[in-house]
PDB file of C-alpha atoms in Angstrom:
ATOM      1  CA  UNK V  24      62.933  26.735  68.557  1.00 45.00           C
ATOM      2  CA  UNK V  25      62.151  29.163  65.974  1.00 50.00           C
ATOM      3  CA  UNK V  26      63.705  32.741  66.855  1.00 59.00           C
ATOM      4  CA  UNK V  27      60.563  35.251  67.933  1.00 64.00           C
ATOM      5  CA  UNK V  28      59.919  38.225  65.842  1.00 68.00           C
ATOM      6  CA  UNK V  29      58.769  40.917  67.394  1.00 78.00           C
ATOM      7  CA  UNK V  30      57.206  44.224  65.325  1.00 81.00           C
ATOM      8  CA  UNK V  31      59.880  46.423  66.874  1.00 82.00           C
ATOM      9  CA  UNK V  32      62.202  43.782  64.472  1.00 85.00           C
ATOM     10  CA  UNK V  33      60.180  43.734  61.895  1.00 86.00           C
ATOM     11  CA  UNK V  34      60.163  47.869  61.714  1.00 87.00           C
ATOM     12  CA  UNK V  35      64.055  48.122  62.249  1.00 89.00           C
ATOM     13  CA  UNK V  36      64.642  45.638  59.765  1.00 89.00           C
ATOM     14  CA  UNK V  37      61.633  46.991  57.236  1.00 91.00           C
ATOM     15  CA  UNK V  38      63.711  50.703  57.533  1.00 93.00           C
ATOM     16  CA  UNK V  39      67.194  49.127  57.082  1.00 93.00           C
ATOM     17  CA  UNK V  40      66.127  47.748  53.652  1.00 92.00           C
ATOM     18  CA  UNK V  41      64.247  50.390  52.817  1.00 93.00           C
ATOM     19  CA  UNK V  42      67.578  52.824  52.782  1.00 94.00           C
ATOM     20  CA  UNK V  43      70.078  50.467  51.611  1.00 94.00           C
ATOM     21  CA  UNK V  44      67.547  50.171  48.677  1.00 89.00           C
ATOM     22  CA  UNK V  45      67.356  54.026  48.444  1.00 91.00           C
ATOM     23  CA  UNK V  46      71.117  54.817  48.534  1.00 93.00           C
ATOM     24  CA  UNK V  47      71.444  51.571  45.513  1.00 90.00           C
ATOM     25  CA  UNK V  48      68.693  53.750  43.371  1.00 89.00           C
ATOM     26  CA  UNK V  49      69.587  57.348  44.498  1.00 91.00           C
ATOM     27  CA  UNK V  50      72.265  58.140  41.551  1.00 90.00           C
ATOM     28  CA  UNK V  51      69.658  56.938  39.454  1.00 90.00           C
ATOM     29  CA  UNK V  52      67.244  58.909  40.320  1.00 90.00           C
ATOM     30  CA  UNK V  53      69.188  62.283  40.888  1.00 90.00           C
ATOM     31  CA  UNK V  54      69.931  61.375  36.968  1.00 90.00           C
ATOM     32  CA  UNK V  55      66.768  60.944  36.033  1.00 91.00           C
ATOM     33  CA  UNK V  56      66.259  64.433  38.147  1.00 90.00           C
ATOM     34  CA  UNK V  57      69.027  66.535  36.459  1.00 90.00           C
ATOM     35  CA  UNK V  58      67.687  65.532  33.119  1.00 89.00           C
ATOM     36  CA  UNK V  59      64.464  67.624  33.544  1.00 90.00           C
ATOM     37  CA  UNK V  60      66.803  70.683  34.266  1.00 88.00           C
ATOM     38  CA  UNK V  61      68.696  73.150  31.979  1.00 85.00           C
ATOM     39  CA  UNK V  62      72.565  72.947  31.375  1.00 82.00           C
ATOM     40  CA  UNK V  63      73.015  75.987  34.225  1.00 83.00           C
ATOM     41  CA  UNK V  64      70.678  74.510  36.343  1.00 83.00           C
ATOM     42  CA  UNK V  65      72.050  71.554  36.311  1.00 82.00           C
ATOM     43  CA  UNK V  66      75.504  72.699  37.840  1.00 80.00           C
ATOM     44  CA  UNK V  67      74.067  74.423  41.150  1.00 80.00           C
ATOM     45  CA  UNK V  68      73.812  73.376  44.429  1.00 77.00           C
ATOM     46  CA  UNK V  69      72.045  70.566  44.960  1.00 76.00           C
ATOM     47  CA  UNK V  70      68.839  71.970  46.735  1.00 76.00           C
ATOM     48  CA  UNK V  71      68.825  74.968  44.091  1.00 79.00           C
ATOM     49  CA  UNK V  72      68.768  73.136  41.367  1.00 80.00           C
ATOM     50  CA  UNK V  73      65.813  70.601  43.007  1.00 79.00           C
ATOM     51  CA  UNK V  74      63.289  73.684  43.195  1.00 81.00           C
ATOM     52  CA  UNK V  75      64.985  75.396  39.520  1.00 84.00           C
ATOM     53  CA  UNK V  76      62.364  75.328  36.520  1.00 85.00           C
ATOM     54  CA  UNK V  77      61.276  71.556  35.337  1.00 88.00           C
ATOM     55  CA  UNK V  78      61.876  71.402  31.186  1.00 89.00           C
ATOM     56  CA  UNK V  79      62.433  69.054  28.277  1.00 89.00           C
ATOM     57  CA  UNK V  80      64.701  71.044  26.559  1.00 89.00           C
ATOM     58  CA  UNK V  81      67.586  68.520  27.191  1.00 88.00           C
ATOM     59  CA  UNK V  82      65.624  66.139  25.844  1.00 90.00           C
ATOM     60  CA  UNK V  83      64.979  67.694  22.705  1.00 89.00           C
ATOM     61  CA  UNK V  84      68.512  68.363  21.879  1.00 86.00           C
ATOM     62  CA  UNK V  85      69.632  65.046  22.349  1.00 88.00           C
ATOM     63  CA  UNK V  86      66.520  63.750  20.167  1.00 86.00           C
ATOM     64  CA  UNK V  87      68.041  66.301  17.387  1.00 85.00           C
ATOM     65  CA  UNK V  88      71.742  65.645  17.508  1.00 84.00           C
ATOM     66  CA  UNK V  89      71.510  61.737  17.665  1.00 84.00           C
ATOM     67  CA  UNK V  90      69.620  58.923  16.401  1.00 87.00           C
ATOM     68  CA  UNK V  91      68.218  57.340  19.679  1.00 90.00           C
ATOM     69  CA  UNK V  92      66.077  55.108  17.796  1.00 89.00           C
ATOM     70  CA  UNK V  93      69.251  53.758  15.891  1.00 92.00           C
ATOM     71  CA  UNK V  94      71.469  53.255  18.866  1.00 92.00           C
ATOM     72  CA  UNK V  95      68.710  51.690  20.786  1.00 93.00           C
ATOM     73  CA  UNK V  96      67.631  48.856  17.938  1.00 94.00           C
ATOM     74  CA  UNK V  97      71.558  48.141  17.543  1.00 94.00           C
ATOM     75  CA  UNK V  98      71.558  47.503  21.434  1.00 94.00           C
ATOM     76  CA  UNK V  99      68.065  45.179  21.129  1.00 94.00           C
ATOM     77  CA  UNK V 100      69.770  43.028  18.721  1.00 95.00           C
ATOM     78  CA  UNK V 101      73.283  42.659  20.697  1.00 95.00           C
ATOM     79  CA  UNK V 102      72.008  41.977  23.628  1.00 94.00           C
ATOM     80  CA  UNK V 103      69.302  39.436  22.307  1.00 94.00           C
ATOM     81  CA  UNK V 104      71.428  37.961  19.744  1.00 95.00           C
ATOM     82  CA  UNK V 105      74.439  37.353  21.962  1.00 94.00           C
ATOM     83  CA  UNK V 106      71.607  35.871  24.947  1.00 94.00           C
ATOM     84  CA  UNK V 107      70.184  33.471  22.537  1.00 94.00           C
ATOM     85  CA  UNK V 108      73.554  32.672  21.421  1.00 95.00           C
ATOM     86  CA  UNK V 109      75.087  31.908  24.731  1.00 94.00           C
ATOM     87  CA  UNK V 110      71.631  29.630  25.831  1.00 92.00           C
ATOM     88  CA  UNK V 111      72.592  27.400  22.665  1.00 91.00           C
ATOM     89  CA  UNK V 112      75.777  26.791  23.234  1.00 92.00           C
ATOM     90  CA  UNK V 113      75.321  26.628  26.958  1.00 92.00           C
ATOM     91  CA  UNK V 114      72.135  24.634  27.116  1.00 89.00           C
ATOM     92  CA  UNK V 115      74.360  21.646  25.921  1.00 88.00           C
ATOM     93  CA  UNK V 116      77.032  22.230  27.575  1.00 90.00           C
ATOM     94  CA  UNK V 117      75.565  22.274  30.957  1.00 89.00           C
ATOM     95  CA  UNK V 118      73.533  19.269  30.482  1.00 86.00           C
ATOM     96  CA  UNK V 119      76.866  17.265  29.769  1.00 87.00           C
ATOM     97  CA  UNK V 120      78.068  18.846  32.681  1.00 89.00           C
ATOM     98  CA  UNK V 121      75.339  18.248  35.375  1.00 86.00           C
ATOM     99  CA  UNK V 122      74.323  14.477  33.816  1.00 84.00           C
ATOM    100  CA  UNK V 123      77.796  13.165  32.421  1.00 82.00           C
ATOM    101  CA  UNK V 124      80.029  14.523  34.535  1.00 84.00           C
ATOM    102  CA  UNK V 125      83.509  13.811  33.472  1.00 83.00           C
ATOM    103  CA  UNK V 126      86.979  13.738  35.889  1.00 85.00           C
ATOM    104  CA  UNK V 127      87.612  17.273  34.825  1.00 87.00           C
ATOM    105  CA  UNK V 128      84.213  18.376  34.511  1.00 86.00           C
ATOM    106  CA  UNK V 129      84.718  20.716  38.416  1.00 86.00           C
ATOM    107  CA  UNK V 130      87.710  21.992  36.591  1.00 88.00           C
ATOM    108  CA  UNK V 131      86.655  23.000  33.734  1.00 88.00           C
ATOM    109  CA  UNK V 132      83.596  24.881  35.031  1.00 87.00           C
ATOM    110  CA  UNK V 133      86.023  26.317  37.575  1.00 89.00           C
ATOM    111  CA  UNK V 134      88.398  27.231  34.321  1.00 89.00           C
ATOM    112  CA  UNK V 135      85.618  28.844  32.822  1.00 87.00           C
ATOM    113  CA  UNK V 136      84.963  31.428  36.110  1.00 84.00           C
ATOM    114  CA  UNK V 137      88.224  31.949  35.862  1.00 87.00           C
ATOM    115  CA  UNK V 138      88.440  33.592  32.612  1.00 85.00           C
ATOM    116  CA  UNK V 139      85.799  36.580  34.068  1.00 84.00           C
ATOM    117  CA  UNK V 140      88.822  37.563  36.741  1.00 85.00           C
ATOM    118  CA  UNK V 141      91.058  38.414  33.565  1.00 85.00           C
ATOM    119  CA  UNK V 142      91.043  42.236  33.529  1.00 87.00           C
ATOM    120  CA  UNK V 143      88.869  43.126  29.883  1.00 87.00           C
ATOM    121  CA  UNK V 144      92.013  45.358  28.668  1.00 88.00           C
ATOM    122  CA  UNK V 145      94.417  42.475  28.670  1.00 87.00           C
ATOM    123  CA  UNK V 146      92.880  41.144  25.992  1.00 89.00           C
ATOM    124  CA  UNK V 147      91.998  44.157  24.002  1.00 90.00           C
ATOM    125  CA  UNK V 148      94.819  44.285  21.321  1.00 91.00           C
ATOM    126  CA  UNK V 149      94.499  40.808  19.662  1.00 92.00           C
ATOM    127  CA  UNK V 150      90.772  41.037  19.858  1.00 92.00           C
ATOM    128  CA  UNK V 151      90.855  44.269  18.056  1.00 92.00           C
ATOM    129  CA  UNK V 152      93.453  43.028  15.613  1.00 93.00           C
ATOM    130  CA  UNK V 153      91.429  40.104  14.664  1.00 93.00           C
ATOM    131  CA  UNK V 154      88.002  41.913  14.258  1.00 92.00           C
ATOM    132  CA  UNK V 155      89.965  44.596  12.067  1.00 91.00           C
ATOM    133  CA  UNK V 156      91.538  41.540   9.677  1.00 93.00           C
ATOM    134  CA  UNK V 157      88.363  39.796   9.712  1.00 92.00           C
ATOM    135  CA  UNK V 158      86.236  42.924   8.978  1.00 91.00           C
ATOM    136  CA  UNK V 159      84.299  42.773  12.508  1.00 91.00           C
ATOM    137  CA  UNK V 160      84.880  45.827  13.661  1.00 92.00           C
ATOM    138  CA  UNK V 161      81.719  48.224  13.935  1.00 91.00           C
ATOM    139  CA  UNK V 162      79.525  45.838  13.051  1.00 93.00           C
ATOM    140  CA  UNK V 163      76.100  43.787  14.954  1.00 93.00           C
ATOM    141  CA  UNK V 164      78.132  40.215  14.444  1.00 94.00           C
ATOM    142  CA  UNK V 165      81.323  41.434  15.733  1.00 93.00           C
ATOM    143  CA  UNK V 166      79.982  42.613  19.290  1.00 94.00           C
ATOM    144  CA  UNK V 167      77.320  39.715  19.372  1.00 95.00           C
ATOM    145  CA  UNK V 168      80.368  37.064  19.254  1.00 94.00           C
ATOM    146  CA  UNK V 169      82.390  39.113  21.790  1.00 94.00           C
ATOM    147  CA  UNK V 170      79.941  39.861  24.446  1.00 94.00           C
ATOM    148  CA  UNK V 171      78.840  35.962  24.001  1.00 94.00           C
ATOM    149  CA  UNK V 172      82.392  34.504  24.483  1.00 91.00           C
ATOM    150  CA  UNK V 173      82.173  37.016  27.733  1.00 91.00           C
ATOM    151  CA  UNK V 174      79.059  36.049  29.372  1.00 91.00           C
ATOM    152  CA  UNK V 175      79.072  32.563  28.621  1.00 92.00           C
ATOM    153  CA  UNK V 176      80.982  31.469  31.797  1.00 91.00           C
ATOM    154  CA  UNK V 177      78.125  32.652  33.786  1.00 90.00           C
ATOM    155  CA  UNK V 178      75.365  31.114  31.443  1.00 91.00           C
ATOM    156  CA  UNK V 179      77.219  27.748  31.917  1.00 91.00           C
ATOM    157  CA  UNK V 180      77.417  28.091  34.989  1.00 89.00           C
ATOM    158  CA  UNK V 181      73.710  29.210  36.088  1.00 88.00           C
ATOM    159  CA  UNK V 182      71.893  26.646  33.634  1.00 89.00           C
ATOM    160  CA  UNK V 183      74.785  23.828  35.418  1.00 89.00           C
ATOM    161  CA  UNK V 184      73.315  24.646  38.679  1.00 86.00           C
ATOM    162  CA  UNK V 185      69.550  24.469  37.557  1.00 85.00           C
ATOM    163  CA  UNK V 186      70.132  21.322  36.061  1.00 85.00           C
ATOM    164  CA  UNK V 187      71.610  19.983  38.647  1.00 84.00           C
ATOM    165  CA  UNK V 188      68.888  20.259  40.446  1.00 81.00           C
ATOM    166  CA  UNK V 189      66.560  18.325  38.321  1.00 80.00           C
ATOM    167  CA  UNK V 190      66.597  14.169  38.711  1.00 81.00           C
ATOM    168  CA  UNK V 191      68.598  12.310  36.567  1.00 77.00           C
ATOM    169  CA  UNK V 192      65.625   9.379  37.099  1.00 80.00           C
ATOM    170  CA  UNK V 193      63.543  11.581  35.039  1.00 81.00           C
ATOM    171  CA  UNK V 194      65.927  12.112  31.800  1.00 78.00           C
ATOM    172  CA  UNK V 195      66.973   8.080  31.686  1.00 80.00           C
ATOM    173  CA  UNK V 196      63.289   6.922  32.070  1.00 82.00           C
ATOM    174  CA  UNK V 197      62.787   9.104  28.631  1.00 80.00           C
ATOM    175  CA  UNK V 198      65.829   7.482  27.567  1.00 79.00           C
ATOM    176  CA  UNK V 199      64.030   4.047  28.249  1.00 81.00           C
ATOM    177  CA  UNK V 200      61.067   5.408  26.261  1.00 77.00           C
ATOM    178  CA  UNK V 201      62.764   6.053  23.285  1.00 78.00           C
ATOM    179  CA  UNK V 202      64.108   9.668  23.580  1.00 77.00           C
ATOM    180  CA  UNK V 203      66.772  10.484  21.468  1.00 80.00           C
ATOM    181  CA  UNK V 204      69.465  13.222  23.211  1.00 75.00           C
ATOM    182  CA  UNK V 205      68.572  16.503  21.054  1.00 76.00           C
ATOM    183  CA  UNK V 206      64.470  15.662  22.351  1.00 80.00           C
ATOM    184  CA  UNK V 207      65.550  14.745  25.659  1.00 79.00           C
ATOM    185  CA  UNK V 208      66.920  18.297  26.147  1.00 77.00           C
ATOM    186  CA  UNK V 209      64.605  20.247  23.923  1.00 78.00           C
ATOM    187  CA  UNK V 210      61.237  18.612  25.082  1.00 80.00           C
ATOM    188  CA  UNK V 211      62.412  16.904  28.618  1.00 80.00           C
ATOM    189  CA  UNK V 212      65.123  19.036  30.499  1.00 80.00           C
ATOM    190  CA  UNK V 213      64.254  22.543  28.888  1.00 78.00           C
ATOM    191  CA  UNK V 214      61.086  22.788  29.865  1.00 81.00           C
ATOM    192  CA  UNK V 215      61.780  21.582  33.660  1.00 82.00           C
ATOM    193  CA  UNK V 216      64.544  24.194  34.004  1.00 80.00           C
ATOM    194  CA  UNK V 217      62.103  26.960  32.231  1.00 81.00           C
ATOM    195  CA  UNK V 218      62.722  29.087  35.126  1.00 79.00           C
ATOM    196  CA  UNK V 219      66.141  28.888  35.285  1.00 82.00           C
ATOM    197  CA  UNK V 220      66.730  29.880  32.089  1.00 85.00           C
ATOM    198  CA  UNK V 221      64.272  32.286  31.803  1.00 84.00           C
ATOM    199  CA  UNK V 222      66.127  34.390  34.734  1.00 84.00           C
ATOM    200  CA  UNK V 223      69.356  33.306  32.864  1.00 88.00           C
ATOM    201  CA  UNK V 224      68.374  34.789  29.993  1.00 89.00           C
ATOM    202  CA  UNK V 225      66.922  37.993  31.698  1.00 88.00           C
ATOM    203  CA  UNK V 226      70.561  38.256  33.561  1.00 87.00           C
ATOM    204  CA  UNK V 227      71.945  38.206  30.657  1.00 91.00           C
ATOM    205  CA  UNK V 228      69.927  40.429  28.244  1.00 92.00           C
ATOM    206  CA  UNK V 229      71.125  43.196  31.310  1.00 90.00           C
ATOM    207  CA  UNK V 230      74.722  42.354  31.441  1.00 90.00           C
ATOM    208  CA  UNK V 231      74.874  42.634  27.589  1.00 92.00           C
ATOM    209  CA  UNK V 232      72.680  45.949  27.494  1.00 93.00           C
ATOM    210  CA  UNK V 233      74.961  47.435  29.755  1.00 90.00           C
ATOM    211  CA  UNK V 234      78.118  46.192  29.004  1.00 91.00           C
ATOM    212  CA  UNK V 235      80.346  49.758  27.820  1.00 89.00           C
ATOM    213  CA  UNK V 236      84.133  48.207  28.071  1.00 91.00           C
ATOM    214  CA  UNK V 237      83.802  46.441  24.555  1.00 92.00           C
ATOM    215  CA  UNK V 238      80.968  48.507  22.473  1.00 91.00           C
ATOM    216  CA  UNK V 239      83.074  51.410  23.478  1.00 90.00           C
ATOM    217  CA  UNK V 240      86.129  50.357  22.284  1.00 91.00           C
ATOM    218  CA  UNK V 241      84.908  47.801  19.062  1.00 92.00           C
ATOM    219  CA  UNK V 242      82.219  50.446  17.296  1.00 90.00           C
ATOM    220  CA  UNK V 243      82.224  53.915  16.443  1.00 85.00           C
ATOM    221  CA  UNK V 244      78.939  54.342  14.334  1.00 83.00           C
ATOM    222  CA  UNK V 245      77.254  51.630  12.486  1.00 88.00           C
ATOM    223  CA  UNK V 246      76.774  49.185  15.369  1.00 89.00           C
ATOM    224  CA  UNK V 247      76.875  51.495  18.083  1.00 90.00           C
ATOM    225  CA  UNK V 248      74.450  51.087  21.156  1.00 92.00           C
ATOM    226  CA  UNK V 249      73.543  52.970  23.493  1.00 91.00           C
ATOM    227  CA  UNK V 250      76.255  52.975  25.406  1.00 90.00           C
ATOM    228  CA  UNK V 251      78.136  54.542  22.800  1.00 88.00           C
ATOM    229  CA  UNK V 252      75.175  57.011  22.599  1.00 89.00           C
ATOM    230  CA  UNK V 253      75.801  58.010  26.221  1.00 88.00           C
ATOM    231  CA  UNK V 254      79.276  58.346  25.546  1.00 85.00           C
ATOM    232  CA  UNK V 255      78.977  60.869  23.066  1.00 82.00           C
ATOM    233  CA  UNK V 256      78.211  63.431  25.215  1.00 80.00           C
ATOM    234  CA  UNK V 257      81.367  63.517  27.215  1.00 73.00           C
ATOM    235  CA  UNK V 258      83.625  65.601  25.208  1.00 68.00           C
ATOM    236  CA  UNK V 259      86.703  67.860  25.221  1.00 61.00           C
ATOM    237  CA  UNK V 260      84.630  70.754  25.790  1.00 62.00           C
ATOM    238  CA  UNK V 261      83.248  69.186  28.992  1.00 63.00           C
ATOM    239  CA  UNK V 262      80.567  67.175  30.541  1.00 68.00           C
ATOM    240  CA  UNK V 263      77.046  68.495  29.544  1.00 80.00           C
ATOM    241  CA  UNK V 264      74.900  67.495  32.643  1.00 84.00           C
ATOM    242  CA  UNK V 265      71.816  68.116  31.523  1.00 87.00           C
ATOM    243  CA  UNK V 266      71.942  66.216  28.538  1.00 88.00           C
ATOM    244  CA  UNK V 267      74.222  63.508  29.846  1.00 88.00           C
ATOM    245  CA  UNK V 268      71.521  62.834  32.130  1.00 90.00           C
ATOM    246  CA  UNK V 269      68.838  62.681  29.635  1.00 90.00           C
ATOM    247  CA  UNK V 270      71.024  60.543  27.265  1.00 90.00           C
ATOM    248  CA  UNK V 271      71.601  58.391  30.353  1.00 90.00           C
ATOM    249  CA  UNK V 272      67.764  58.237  31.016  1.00 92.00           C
ATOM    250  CA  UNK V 273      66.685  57.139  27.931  1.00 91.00           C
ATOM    251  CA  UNK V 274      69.289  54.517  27.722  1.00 91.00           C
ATOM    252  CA  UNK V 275      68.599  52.712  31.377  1.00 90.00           C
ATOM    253  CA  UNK V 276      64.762  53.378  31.004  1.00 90.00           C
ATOM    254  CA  UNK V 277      64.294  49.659  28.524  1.00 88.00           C
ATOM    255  CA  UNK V 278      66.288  47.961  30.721  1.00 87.00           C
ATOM    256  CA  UNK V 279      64.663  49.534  33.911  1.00 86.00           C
ATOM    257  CA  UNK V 280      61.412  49.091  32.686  1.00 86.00           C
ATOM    258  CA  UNK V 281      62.243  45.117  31.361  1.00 83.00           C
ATOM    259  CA  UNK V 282      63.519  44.245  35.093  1.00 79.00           C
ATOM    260  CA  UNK V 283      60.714  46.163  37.008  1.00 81.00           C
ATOM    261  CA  UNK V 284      58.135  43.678  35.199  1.00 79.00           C
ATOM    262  CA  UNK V 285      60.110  40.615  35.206  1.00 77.00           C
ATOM    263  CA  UNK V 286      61.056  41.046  38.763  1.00 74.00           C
ATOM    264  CA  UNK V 287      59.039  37.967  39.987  1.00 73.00           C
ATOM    265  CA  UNK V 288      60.267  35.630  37.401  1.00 69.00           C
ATOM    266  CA  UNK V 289      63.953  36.608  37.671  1.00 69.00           C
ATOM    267  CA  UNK V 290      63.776  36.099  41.491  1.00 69.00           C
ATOM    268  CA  UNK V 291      62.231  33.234  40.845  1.00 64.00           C
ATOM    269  CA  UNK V 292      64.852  31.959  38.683  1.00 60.00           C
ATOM    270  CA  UNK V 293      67.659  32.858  41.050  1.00 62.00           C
ATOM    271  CA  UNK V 294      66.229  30.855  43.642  1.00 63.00           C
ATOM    272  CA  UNK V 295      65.468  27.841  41.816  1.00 56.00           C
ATOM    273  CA  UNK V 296      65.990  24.773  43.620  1.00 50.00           C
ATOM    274  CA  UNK V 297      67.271  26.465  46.607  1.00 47.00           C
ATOM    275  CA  UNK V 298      65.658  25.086  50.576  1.00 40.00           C
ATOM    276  CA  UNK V 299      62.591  26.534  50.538  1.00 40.00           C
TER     277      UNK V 299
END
């Protein structure tokens, strides 16, 4: 017998996700907050500088000391390119996984997780070594091969769990009609798992944009995102709140504004196939 829910529950519960929501999106907003504030606003009390003067001043001296539009087209193009990538390498690699498994198949994929548990620094030195002999370093190619090689555990993964999902019955009877392999996963499985991917690829668009550990340490100008942007203003000198926070802003505002509106289809994707 289902469990009765009462609107007393129903409140309690409502308010309990309402603040575990705010406290996950308060630093976020008291950023977006201090931006709109002067440099000695910015460093009083928390109520005085609430009610100080609203301005865009920080904005317009981080609009004239760095090229926003440059950083934010290099991050566009890492974070797509290594997400389109990743779903071509994964794509077939899950569907060997999910519809000819192999004896080793569980340890592989577990193999693969594995590799995400290594700490990021551990592998820093020969990376760095072989994008400086290779010429990699500071450059669109260089970070779009790393951060692929990073995320692609957890592409694998998510498409091997969508696909698994889908009957088998449906790829062999296009294999009785004539389907060759590359059309029974571009024009059979793809489109099935459209959802899946679709939040894959979202998940990993964010993961790339904000990804600081490896853009931080493999670029300095050329191919420097936003992170790198963000960076720049944390210096010897000190931390300049105001414009930290409006650096900050304009950095997390794509990627804010890209999940707010694909929300729907990225929950959907998370919860594809699961009991309903």
């Amino acid at each position: 017998m289902s469990r009765r829910i009462t609107a007393r529950r129903t409140l309690i519960v409502t308010l309990a996700a309402w603040t575990v929501g705010f406290l996950i999106f308060f630093p976020i907003l008291w950023t977006v907050l201090m931006s709109f504030k002067s440099e000695g606003d910015a460093i009083k009390a928390p109520f005085a500088m609430l009610f100080s003067d609203w301005t865009l001043i920080s904005y317009e001296q981080v609009q004239t000391r760095s090229n926003y539009a440059r950083h934010f087209m290099n991050s566009v193009v890492i974070s797509l390119g290594s997400t389109l990538l990743a779903l071509a390498i994964a794509i077939p690699a899950a569907w060997a996984m999910a519809f000819v498994p192999g004896k080793r198949t569980k340890d592989v994929l577990m193999w693969m997780l594995s590799t995400k548990m290594m700490p990021a620094v551990g592998v820093l030195i020969p990376i760095y070594l072989i994008f400086r002999d290779t010429g990699l370093l500071d450059t669109r190619i260089g970070l779009v091969i790393v951060l692929t090689l990073i995320n692609l555990p957890i592409v694998v993964w998510m498409l091997y769990t969508y696909f698994k999902e889908i009957p088998g019955e449906i790829l062999e009877a296009a294999r009785m009609d004539g389907a060759t392999l590359g059309s029974e996963i571009l024009y059979i499985l793809t489109p099935m798992a459209v959802p899946g991917i679709a939040s894959t690829l979202l998940l990993n668009v964010i993961l790339a944009w904000n990804e600081a550990f490896w853009t931080l340490q493999l670029t300095t100008s050329r191919a420097a995102p936003l992170t790198q942007f963000i960076a720049s203003y944390s210096s010897p000198e000190g931390l300049f709140y105001a414009k930290l926070s409006a650096a900050s802003t304009m950095a997390i505002a794509p990627i804010l504004i890209l999940g707010w509106f694909s929300q729907k289809q990225l929950v959907r994707g998370l919860t594809f196939g699961a009991v309903k």
